[in-house]
């Protein structure tokens, strides 16, 4: 059985934000194909403390693990970027300890594959690894910085420089990797067009949805004013901040009625100041589903977006009528007008939302069609089927593997004392098996000790 080294820029557990949702499902799927080893960063000590729960959730399929709390200051990372001509996106994630861990793991004969999640982690993979190397860029980050630069402002020149340096890095990585993955065909096509590399090596691997968890019948709606217009997302993420501020300023005033609920953790002051008789700012919530269930309309008014928007897929799975911009809809395999509405500009968005509020029967039909589409096309097990052929040595592809035997069973292993686990920056695993949110705890570890894969309480 192959060993697989999994590298991620953020610990892939709990799956409570966009990047962790994808990385967790991929890690779990790979753990059904072979023993996985993990090197990743954590945002802080509380984030790193999720490692024992991750180990438990994988049911004994996680081997060695190195989790490092990322403490690099932006000013120091910027100085390194200037001195080395590297992208700031890389210097923010520099780590001699992860470099040494990866070097040691790649020397092990049993490690035959490397899966790198997010471009920042590619800097730790040698130029010509012995192992098969799959690079999951997820999004084309250089294009995101181009979009930032296009917005003008005092940081435009910096964003433009970052986009140029980052694309050169992305292209170099893709030229070395055995396969490069993107979250949508649109992202993959954009990269193919710009990179001028062998087309077969650049592929799309889309996100999925836990359709059982995102079941509209599974939760009671949140107590909120009606009619309710909901946006879900990680609220310290700039494209989400931009979308919400613009929607509140331009679209909401055009609506004759309705309360706008902004549901997501870490809202900055600019978002908190929106709170009023027509705007609710929730901050972090233990479970996003009650807010989706309460929504008369879910909006995704993003003006800058890359890849697949989980927030749109989750709302569709909850049978909610969705109004999304073209940018937020990009890459989603659904039919506008049947499964959701696509509208750009404040007038068009307000018109689409108002029609749904005025005609609840049509809104319900749109939501039901959305749910059917997700059930048909977006189950995680279907979406991740190509991973075996991409990651495993040819001799193992087509074998039964261990997925059925191990997938999802939680053991009672005292993983906090596992000698194969290492922590950086003084993070201790002792007593850290519980999750920070009681809502997440109860959903990620329900009786009878079987893990409900991919059930995340907060959207990104």
XYZ file of C-alpha atoms in Angstrom:
460
model
C 0.000 0.000 0.000
C 1.299 3.441 -0.927
C 2.095 6.149 1.545
C 0.875 9.624 0.606
C 2.361 12.882 1.873
C -0.309 15.593 2.107
C 0.772 19.239 2.334
C -1.706 22.007 3.171
C -1.412 25.694 3.983
C -4.015 25.313 6.755
C -4.839 22.306 8.927
C -7.691 20.569 7.062
C -9.946 20.227 10.084
C -12.606 21.019 11.069
C -14.122 21.599 7.617
C -15.654 24.928 8.580
C -14.469 27.266 5.802
C -14.016 27.056 2.042
C -10.416 25.861 1.812
C -10.794 23.414 4.703
C -13.934 21.930 3.201
C -12.064 20.917 0.054
C -8.804 19.901 1.746
C -10.623 17.786 4.336
C -12.632 15.831 1.779
C -9.561 15.222 -0.363
C -7.487 14.140 2.644
C -10.210 11.809 3.804
C -10.542 10.319 0.319
C -6.780 9.792 0.034
C -6.773 8.108 3.444
C -8.999 5.476 1.891
C -6.332 4.817 -0.749
C -3.275 4.557 1.504
C -1.674 5.753 4.712
C -1.405 9.533 4.696
C 1.195 11.744 6.352
C 0.508 15.427 6.932
C 2.460 18.674 7.040
C 0.477 21.867 7.417
C 0.215 25.262 9.035
C -2.308 26.368 11.651
C -3.640 29.874 12.168
C -3.162 29.767 15.939
C -2.914 27.392 18.903
C -6.657 26.729 18.911
C -6.481 25.782 15.231
C -3.496 23.478 15.799
C -5.332 21.808 18.668
C -7.698 20.206 16.148
C -5.037 17.700 15.078
C -6.072 14.963 17.555
C -9.675 15.244 16.363
C -8.479 15.038 12.755
C -6.431 11.941 13.557
C -9.433 10.375 15.245
C -11.737 11.255 12.368
C -9.448 9.452 9.915
C -9.785 6.261 11.926
C -6.117 5.384 12.240
C -5.199 6.212 8.645
C -3.018 9.216 9.528
C 0.674 8.457 9.986
C 3.218 11.146 10.833
C 1.970 14.701 11.196
C 3.659 18.075 11.583
C 1.489 21.087 12.415
C 3.110 24.502 12.624
C 1.513 27.683 13.895
C 2.141 30.345 11.285
C 3.637 33.406 12.956
C 5.445 35.142 10.101
C 4.717 38.860 10.307
C 3.532 40.497 7.110
C 6.236 43.162 7.333
C 8.967 40.527 7.584
C 7.419 38.484 4.772
C 7.236 41.616 2.613
C 10.909 42.356 3.260
C 11.837 38.803 2.286
C 9.765 39.109 -0.867
C 11.582 42.308 -1.849
C 15.022 40.846 -1.132
C 14.419 37.519 -2.880
C 11.996 38.593 -5.660
C 9.680 35.832 -4.456
C 5.919 36.285 -4.274
C 4.686 37.528 -0.915
C 2.248 34.604 -0.995
C 5.254 32.297 -0.542
C 7.304 34.239 1.992
C 4.260 34.425 4.262
C 4.407 30.623 4.431
C 8.165 30.077 4.696
C 9.182 27.366 7.188
C 12.532 25.595 7.669
C 10.801 23.064 9.939
C 8.255 22.010 7.324
C 11.031 21.921 4.741
C 12.987 19.465 6.921
C 9.885 17.383 7.666
C 9.060 17.061 3.972
C 12.675 16.178 3.131
C 12.639 13.413 5.762
C 9.289 12.019 4.646
C 10.260 11.951 0.975
C 13.277 9.831 1.878
C 10.981 7.058 3.135
C 10.547 4.294 0.521
C 6.895 3.784 1.423
C 5.974 7.378 0.542
C 5.207 7.124 -3.163
C 2.903 10.090 -3.728
C 2.766 13.758 -2.768
C -0.467 15.747 -2.784
C 0.041 19.487 -2.389
C -3.001 21.558 -1.483
C -2.626 25.256 -2.365
C 0.238 26.826 -4.271
C 2.045 28.149 -1.184
C 2.983 24.605 -0.162
C 4.676 23.764 -3.480
C 7.795 25.595 -2.281
C 8.526 22.617 -0.002
C 8.571 20.030 -2.820
C 11.968 19.456 -4.480
C 12.436 20.194 -8.157
C 12.324 16.550 -9.229
C 10.757 14.398 -6.511
C 10.981 10.632 -6.825
C 7.315 10.406 -5.909
C 4.315 11.031 -8.093
C 3.316 14.640 -7.419
C -0.209 16.034 -7.711
C -0.512 19.801 -7.286
C -3.932 21.168 -6.324
C -3.811 24.900 -7.012
C -7.556 25.086 -6.308
C -7.744 28.603 -7.786
C -5.415 30.562 -10.018
C -4.231 32.939 -7.301
C -2.216 35.089 -9.696
C -5.442 35.969 -11.521
C -7.003 37.004 -8.223
C -4.191 39.498 -7.624
C -4.662 40.785 -11.170
C -8.288 41.458 -10.301
C -7.233 43.266 -7.132
C -4.838 45.412 -9.166
C -7.610 46.225 -11.609
C -9.532 47.855 -8.796
C -6.942 50.619 -8.573
C -5.980 52.233 -5.293
C -2.644 52.640 -3.508
C -1.922 48.888 -3.495
C -2.517 48.332 -7.219
C 1.191 48.308 -8.113
C 1.947 45.816 -5.351
C -0.898 43.551 -6.461
C 0.309 43.743 -10.065
C 3.832 42.749 -9.041
C 2.489 39.901 -6.898
C 0.374 38.630 -9.799
C 3.374 38.573 -12.138
C 5.690 36.810 -9.688
C 3.048 34.376 -8.571
C 2.124 33.349 -12.104
C 5.780 32.624 -12.896
C 5.885 30.422 -9.806
C 2.581 28.697 -10.647
C 3.740 27.935 -14.167
C 7.051 26.536 -12.933
C 5.293 24.276 -10.451
C 2.829 23.008 -13.051
C 5.709 22.219 -15.410
C 7.249 19.955 -12.752
C 4.147 18.301 -11.288
C 2.656 15.116 -12.741
C -0.808 16.675 -12.567
C -2.104 20.140 -11.714
C -5.657 20.504 -10.455
C -8.066 23.422 -10.367
C -11.475 23.634 -8.751
C -13.342 24.357 -11.980
C -12.934 23.863 -15.705
C -12.982 27.645 -16.095
C -9.942 27.992 -13.814
C -8.164 25.113 -15.547
C -8.897 26.585 -18.991
C -7.578 29.990 -17.959
C -4.355 28.458 -16.695
C -3.942 26.303 -19.811
C -4.362 29.347 -22.026
C -1.752 31.348 -20.153
C 0.784 28.703 -19.167
C 1.321 26.999 -22.548
C 1.914 23.597 -20.931
C 0.746 20.068 -21.882
C -3.026 20.192 -21.653
C -3.428 16.681 -20.231
C -1.492 17.620 -17.088
C -3.889 20.449 -16.178
C -7.271 19.204 -15.019
C -10.385 20.273 -13.146
C -11.415 18.547 -9.917
C -14.553 20.228 -8.668
C -15.877 20.579 -5.140
C -18.839 18.624 -3.873
C -21.482 18.994 -1.185
C -22.539 16.785 1.714
C -26.118 16.477 0.510
C -27.235 14.577 3.612
C -25.965 17.283 5.941
C -27.263 20.132 3.791
C -30.777 18.735 3.809
C -33.493 21.392 4.139
C -35.509 19.038 6.338
C -32.641 18.490 8.797
C -32.822 21.775 10.733
C -35.319 24.328 11.967
C -35.032 27.834 10.522
C -33.332 30.514 12.591
C -35.588 33.034 14.283
C -35.202 36.091 12.071
C -37.297 38.848 10.479
C -39.069 38.031 7.246
C -38.551 38.293 4.380
C -34.893 37.405 4.880
C -32.032 37.792 2.409
C -28.914 35.873 3.470
C -25.229 36.013 2.595
C -22.862 33.429 4.108
C -19.094 33.636 4.104
C -15.792 34.088 5.877
C -16.067 37.781 6.616
C -12.363 38.586 6.894
C -11.928 37.540 3.244
C -11.673 40.661 1.090
C -13.878 39.531 -1.847
C -16.658 38.750 0.659
C -16.214 42.114 2.373
C -16.344 43.906 -0.974
C -19.460 41.992 -2.024
C -21.359 42.699 1.185
C -20.445 46.381 1.363
C -21.469 46.931 -2.248
C -24.714 44.966 -1.841
C -25.681 46.869 1.309
C -24.931 50.236 -0.281
C -26.311 49.683 -3.782
C -28.734 46.754 -3.966
C -30.496 46.661 -0.601
C -31.856 50.245 -0.855
C -33.506 49.288 -4.155
C -35.593 46.598 -2.430
C -38.949 47.638 -1.035
C -38.717 45.170 1.832
C -36.465 42.560 3.345
C -33.785 42.165 6.022
C -30.216 41.392 4.962
C -28.383 38.867 7.186
C -24.586 38.682 6.918
C -23.622 35.293 8.355
C -19.940 34.537 8.898
C -17.056 34.796 11.306
C -14.597 37.645 11.830
C -16.519 40.545 10.298
C -14.320 43.665 10.238
C -15.510 46.980 11.633
C -16.693 48.099 8.201
C -19.133 45.170 8.170
C -20.185 45.491 11.817
C -21.108 49.114 11.206
C -23.741 47.971 8.697
C -25.919 46.572 11.510
C -29.290 48.352 11.493
C -33.001 47.672 11.395
C -32.500 46.176 7.905
C -29.106 44.500 8.372
C -28.127 41.689 10.766
C -24.427 40.909 11.310
C -24.184 37.553 13.097
C -20.448 36.974 13.366
C -19.478 33.316 13.875
C -22.336 30.845 14.161
C -22.117 27.183 15.228
C -24.218 26.055 12.273
C -24.974 27.995 9.109
C -27.898 25.783 8.071
C -30.623 27.415 10.217
C -29.840 30.743 8.568
C -30.019 29.171 5.135
C -33.268 27.441 6.080
C -34.722 30.789 7.172
C -33.697 32.587 3.985
C -36.298 33.631 1.470
C -33.410 34.367 -0.904
C -29.679 33.630 -0.653
C -27.377 36.062 -2.424
C -23.809 35.697 -3.689
C -23.042 39.192 -5.033
C -19.292 38.689 -5.426
C -17.511 40.996 -7.840
C -14.157 39.204 -7.423
C -14.271 35.407 -7.313
C -12.081 32.486 -8.229
C -13.008 28.837 -8.510
C -16.184 27.312 -7.108
C -18.192 29.159 -4.473
C -19.134 26.656 -1.765
C -21.640 29.162 -0.412
C -23.655 28.829 -3.623
C -23.541 25.023 -3.658
C -24.567 24.816 0.003
C -27.504 27.171 -0.474
C -28.642 25.201 -3.517
C -28.387 21.957 -1.536
C -30.644 23.547 1.105
C -33.235 24.175 -1.641
C -32.893 27.939 -1.342
C -33.457 30.252 -4.298
C -30.067 31.800 -5.084
C -29.257 35.067 -6.838
C -25.579 35.131 -7.821
C -23.343 37.318 -9.922
C -21.704 35.824 -12.987
C -18.415 35.778 -11.062
C -19.963 33.753 -8.221
C -21.712 31.409 -10.678
C -18.539 30.733 -12.694
C -17.677 27.037 -12.806
C -20.935 25.761 -11.311
C -22.642 23.114 -13.425
C -26.195 24.400 -13.250
C -28.679 26.130 -15.543
C -29.428 29.809 -14.881
C -33.151 30.424 -14.732
C -33.880 26.835 -13.768
C -31.520 26.128 -10.850
C -30.607 29.677 -9.763
C -30.692 33.254 -11.020
C -27.624 35.093 -12.304
C -27.668 38.887 -12.132
C -24.938 41.511 -12.311
C -25.352 45.092 -11.189
C -27.515 46.525 -8.439
C -30.611 47.036 -10.599
C -30.580 43.494 -11.989
C -29.888 41.944 -8.584
C -32.632 43.921 -6.879
C -35.081 43.019 -9.639
C -34.312 39.305 -9.381
C -34.589 39.319 -5.586
C -37.817 41.325 -5.620
C -39.442 38.909 -8.084
C -38.590 35.978 -5.822
C -39.951 37.776 -2.761
C -43.137 38.684 -4.621
C -43.678 35.155 -5.985
C -42.868 32.596 -3.268
C -44.195 29.738 -5.415
C -41.621 30.498 -8.104
C -38.937 30.907 -5.448
C -39.783 27.473 -4.026
C -39.669 25.884 -7.487
C -36.257 27.430 -8.117
C -34.970 26.135 -4.779
C -36.299 22.626 -5.382
C -34.648 22.525 -8.799
C -31.391 23.639 -7.183
C -31.575 20.812 -4.657
C -32.175 18.241 -7.398
C -29.188 19.530 -9.346
C -26.874 19.218 -6.354
C -28.111 15.696 -5.594
C -27.488 14.656 -9.189
C -24.073 16.187 -9.777
C -22.293 17.321 -6.633
C -21.855 14.424 -4.221
C -18.285 14.352 -2.901
C -17.660 10.671 -3.615
C -18.503 11.215 -7.280
C -16.433 14.384 -7.570
C -13.301 12.787 -6.093
C -13.337 9.523 -8.058
C -10.416 10.628 -10.313
C -8.017 10.912 -7.350
C -7.024 7.247 -7.333
C -5.763 7.324 -10.914
C -4.054 10.667 -10.342
C -2.281 9.855 -7.092
C -1.545 6.151 -6.902
C 1.227 4.211 -8.630
C -0.115 2.412 -11.686
C 0.134 -0.982 -9.999
C -2.375 0.073 -7.330
C -5.002 1.805 -9.441
C -8.145 -0.280 -9.646
C -7.521 -2.134 -6.401
C -10.092 -2.196 -3.651
C -8.014 -0.105 -1.264
C -9.139 0.430 2.300
C -11.803 3.065 1.839
C -14.754 0.871 2.657
C -13.013 -0.584 5.674
C -11.703 2.604 7.221
C -13.623 5.531 5.782
C -15.152 7.595 8.539
C -14.904 5.279 11.555
C -13.793 7.120 14.663
C -11.601 5.169 17.047
C -10.949 5.752 20.742
C -7.202 6.008 20.139
C -5.452 8.392 22.562
C -3.966 10.312 19.694
C -2.810 13.255 21.792
C 0.140 11.122 22.931
C 0.994 9.718 19.516
C 4.783 9.949 19.045
C 4.295 10.436 15.292
C 2.676 13.815 15.899
C 4.840 16.918 16.053
C 3.845 20.451 16.877
C 5.726 23.644 16.166
C 5.816 26.902 18.126
C 5.008 25.286 21.435
C 1.577 23.918 20.663
C 0.789 20.951 22.883
C -1.602 18.207 21.860
C -2.445 17.239 25.421
C -6.114 17.722 26.115
C -6.769 19.259 22.722
C -9.121 16.715 21.252
C -12.251 18.816 21.596
C -13.373 21.327 19.023
C -13.771 24.981 19.903
C -17.432 25.276 18.964
C -20.004 23.131 20.841
C -22.125 23.104 17.706
C -19.280 21.714 15.622
C -18.320 19.276 18.367
C -21.729 17.662 18.456
C -21.912 17.409 14.672
C -18.377 16.171 14.045
C -18.491 13.535 16.781
C -22.050 12.254 17.133
C -22.837 8.819 18.545
C -22.240 6.024 17.692
C -18.701 7.244 16.943
C -19.085 7.634 13.221
C -17.875 10.838 11.616
C -20.313 12.668 9.325
C -17.840 13.645 6.632
C -17.699 17.244 5.574
C -20.316 18.699 7.867
C -19.193 22.222 8.302
C -20.940 24.834 10.363
C -19.564 28.000 8.806
C -19.273 28.935 5.192
C -16.391 30.586 3.449
